[in-house]
Short mmCIF file of C-alpha atoms in Angstrom, two decimals:
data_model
loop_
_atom_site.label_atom_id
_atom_site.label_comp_id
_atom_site.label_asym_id
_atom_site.label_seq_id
_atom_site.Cartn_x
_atom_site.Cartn_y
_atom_site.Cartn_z
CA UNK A 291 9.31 -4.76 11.92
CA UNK A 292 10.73 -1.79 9.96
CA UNK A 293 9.09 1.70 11.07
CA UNK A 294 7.99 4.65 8.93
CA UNK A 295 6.97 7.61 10.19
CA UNK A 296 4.92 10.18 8.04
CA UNK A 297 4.07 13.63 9.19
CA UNK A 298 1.36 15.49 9.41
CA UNK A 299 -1.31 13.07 9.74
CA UNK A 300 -3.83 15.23 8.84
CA UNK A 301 -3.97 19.23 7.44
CA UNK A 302 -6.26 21.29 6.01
CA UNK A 303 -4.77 23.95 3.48
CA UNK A 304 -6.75 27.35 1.87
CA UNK A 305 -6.50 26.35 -2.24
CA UNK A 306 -3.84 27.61 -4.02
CA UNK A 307 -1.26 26.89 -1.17
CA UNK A 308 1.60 24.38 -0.98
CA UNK A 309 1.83 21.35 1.63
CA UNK A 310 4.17 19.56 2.61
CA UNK A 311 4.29 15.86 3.93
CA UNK A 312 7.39 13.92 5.54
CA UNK A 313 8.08 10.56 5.89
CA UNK A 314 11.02 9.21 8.00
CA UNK A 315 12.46 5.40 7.82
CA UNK A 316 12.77 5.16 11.56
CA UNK A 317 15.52 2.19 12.51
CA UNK A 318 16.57 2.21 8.92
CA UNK A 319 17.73 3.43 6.08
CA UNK A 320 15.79 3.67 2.34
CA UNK A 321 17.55 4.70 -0.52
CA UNK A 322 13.71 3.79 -2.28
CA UNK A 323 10.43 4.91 -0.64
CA UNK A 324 7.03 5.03 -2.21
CA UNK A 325 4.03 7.56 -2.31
CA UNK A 326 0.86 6.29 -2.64
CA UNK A 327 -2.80 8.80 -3.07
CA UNK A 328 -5.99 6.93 -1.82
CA UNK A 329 -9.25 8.46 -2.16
CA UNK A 330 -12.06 7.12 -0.03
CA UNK A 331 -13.08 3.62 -0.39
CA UNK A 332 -10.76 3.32 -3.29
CA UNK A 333 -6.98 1.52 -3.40
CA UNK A 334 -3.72 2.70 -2.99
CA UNK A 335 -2.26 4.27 -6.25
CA UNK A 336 1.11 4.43 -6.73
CA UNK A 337 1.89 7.79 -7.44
CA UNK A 338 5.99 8.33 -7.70
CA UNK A 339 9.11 6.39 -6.72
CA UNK A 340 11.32 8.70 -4.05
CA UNK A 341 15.33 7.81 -5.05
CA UNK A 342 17.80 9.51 -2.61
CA UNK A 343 20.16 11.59 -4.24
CA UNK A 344 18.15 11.34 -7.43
CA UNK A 345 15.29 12.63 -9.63
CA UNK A 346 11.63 10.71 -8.22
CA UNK A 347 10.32 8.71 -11.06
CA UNK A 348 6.74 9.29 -11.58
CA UNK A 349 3.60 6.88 -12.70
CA UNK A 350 2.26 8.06 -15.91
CA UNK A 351 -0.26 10.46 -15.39
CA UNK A 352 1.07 12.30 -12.06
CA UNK A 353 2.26 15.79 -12.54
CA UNK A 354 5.66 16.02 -11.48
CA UNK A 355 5.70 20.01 -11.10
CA UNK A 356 2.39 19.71 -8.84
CA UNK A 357 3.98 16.63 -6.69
CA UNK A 358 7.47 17.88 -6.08
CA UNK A 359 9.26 14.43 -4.15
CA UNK A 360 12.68 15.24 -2.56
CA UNK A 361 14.77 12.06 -1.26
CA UNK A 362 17.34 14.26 0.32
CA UNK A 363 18.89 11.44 2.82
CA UNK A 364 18.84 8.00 3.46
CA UNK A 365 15.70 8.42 5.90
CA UNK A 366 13.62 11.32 5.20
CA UNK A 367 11.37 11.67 1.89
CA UNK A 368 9.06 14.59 0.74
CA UNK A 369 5.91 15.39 -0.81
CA UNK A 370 5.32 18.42 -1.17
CA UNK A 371 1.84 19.89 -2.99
CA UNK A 372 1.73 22.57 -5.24
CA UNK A 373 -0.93 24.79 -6.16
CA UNK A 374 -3.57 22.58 -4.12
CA UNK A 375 -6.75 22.48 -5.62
CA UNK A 376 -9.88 20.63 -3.63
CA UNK A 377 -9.12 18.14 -6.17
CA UNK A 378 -5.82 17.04 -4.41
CA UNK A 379 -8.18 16.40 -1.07
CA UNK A 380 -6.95 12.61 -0.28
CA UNK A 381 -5.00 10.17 1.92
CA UNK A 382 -1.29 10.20 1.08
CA UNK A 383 0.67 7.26 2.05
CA UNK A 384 4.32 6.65 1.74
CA UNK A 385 6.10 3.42 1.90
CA UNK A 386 9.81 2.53 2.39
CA UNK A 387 10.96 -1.52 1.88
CA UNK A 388 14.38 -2.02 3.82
CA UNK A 389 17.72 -2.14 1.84
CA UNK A 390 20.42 -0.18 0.31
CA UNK A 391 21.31 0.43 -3.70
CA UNK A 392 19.54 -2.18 -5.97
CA UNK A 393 18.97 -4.53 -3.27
CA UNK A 394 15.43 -4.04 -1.34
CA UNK A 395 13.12 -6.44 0.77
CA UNK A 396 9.95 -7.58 -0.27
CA UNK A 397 8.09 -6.11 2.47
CA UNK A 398 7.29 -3.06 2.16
CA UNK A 399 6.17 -0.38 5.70
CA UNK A 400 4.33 1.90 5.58
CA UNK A 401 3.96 5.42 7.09
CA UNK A 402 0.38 6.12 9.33
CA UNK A 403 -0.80 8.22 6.35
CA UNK A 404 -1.72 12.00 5.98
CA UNK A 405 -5.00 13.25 5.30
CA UNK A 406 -4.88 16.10 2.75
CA UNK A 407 -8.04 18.54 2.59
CA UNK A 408 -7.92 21.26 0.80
CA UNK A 409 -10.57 24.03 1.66
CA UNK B 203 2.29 -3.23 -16.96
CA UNK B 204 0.90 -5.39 -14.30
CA UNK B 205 -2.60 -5.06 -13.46
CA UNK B 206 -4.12 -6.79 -9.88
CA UNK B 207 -7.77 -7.90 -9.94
CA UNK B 208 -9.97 -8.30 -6.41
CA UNK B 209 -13.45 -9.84 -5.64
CA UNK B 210 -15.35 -9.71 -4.46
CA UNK B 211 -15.45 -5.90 -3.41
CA UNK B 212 -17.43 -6.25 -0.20
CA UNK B 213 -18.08 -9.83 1.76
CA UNK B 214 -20.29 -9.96 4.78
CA UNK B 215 -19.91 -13.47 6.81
CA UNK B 216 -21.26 -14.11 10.83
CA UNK B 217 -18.78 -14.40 13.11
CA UNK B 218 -17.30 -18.04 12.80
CA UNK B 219 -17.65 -18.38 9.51
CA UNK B 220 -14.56 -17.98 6.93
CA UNK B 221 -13.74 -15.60 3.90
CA UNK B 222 -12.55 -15.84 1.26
CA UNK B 223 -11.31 -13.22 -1.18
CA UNK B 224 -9.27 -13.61 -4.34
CA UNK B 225 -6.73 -11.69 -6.57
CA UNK B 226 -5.45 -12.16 -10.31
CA UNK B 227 -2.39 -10.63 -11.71
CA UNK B 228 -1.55 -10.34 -15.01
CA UNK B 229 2.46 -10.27 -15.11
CA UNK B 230 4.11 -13.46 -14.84
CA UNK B 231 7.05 -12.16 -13.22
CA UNK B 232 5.49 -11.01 -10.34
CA UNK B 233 7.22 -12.86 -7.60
CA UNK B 234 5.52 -11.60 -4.16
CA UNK B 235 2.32 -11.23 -3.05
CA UNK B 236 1.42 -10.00 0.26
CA UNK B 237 -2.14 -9.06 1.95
CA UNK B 238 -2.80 -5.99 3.71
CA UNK B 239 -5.24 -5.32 5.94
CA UNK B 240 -6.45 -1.76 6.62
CA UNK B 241 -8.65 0.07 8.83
CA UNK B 242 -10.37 3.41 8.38
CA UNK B 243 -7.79 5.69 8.22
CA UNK B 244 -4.94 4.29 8.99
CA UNK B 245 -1.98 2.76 7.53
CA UNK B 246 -1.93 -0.74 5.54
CA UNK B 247 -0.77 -3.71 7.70
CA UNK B 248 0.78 -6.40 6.00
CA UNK B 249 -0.58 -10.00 7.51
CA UNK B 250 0.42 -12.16 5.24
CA UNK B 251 2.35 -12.89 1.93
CA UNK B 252 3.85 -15.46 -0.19
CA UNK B 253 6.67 -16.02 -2.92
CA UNK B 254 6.41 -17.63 -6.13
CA UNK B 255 7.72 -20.78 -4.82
CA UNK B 256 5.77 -21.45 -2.68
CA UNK B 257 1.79 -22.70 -2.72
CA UNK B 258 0.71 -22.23 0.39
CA UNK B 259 1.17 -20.23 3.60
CA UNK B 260 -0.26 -20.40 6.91
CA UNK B 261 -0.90 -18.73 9.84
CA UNK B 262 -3.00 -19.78 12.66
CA UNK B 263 -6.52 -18.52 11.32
CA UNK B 264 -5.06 -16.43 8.27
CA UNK B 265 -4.02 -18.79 5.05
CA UNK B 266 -2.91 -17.76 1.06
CA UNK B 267 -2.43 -19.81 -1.79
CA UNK B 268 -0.88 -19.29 -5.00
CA UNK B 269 -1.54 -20.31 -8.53
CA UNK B 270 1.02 -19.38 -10.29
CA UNK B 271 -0.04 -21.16 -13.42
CA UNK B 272 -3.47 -19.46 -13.56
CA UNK B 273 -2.10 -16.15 -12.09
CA UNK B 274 -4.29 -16.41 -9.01
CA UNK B 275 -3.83 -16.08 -5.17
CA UNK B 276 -6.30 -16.27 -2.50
CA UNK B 277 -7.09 -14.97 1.19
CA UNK B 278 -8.52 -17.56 3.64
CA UNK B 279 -9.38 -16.52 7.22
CA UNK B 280 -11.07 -18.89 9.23
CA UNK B 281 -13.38 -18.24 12.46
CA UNK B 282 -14.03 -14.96 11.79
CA UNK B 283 -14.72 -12.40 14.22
CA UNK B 284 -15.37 -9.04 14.75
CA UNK B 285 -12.11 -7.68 15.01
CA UNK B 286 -11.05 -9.15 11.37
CA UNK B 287 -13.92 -6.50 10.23
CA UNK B 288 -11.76 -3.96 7.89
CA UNK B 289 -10.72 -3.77 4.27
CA UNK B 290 -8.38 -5.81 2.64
CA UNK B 291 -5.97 -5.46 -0.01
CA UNK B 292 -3.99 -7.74 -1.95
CA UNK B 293 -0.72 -6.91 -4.08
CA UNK B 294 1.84 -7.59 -6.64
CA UNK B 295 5.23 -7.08 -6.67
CA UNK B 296 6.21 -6.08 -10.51
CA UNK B 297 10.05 -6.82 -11.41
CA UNK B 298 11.99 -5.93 -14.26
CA UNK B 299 13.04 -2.39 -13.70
CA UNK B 300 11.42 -0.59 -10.71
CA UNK B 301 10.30 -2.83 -8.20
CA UNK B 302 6.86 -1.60 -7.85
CA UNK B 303 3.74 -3.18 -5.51
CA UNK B 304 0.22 -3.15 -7.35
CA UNK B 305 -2.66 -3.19 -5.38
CA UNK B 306 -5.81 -4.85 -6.26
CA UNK B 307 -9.11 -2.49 -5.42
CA UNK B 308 -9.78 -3.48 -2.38
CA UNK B 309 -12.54 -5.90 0.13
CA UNK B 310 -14.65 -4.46 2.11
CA UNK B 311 -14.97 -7.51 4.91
CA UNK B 312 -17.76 -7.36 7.51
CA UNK B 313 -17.79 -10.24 10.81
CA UNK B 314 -21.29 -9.70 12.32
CA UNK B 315 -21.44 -11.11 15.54
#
């Protein structure tokens, strides 16, 4: 299958500094990827949709000035966390489903997952 | 928008038994539901899925069925072991729009040997 790569897998940041997460479609190219928050024991939430070359489009209730997503190519997405607060502490996920434009596969990949804590 | 329901939250079984665990959806247009299974900390891993045309889908021990008329799908695993010990998610892919996968809360499954 598909491979996505996210990086860092873990980090631990002082509060009020900025983070940043990548995640890399491996052996393919996503116009669309996915970023996900899960706190512990709880499910993935679907926080913003990445669009390369465009503005992310964000769930209701997600700040998009503190979760700044930048889909500058057609295999590298960014979070990047603003401002972290202890708050923000979770597992970050990012997802990419293979395909180009308006078409995209079902399945969806996803990256290994960063661990966010912020001290 | 779509909402995905998942029970039971935790199942234990003995090794050899099967599980169950089952999901509800709300959106009738949802047309693909896969199962993840994921271990503590690390990424999702899709192990099975199925469209809306089809009921059924196996593989060896790992099975799903869909409802699509009461809005339900289901996880079977049969002979349990150990190793199948994780926690397991099931999902809906919304259409109209975005394409967007909904994720139920979650099954905590424990094998005891």
């Amino acid at each position: 299958g598909a491979v996505v790569s996210q990086h860092p897998s873990w980090v631990i940041c002082k509060s009020g500094t900025s983070v940043k997460i990548e995640c890399r479609s491996l052996d393919f190219q996503a116009t669309t990827m996915f970023w996900y928050r899960q706190f512990p024991k709880q499910s993935l939430m679907l926080m913003a949709t990445s669009n390369e070359g465009s503005k992310a489009t964000y769930e209701q209730g997600v700040e998009k000035d503190k979760f700044l997503i930048n889909h500058a190519s057609l295999t590298l997405s960014t979070l990047t966390v603003t401002s972290a607060h202890p708050e923000d502490s979770s597992f970050y996920i990012c997802s990419a489903r293979v395909g180009q434009g308006t078409w995209l596969s079902t399945e969806a990949f996803f990256g290994q997952g960063t661990r966010l804590t912020v001290v | 928008g779509e909402n995905v329901e998942q029970h039971p939250s935790t199942l234990s079984v003995q090794e050899g038994d099967s599980a169950v665990i089952k999901c509800t959806y709300s959106d009738s247009a949802s047309n693909y539901f896969p199962w993840y299974k994921q271990e503590l900390g690390k990424r999702p891993q899709l192990i099975i899925d199925i469209r809306s045309n089809v009921g059924e889908k196996k593989d060896q021990r790992i099975a799903v069925t869909l409802n699509k008329t009461a809005k339900h799908f289901s996880l079977h695993i049969t002979e349990t072991q150990p190793e199948d010990s994780a926690v397991y998610f099931c999902a809906a892919l919304t259409q109209g729009g975005s394409e967007k996968l909904v994720f139920g809360k979650g099954t905590k499954l424990t094998v005891n040997p």
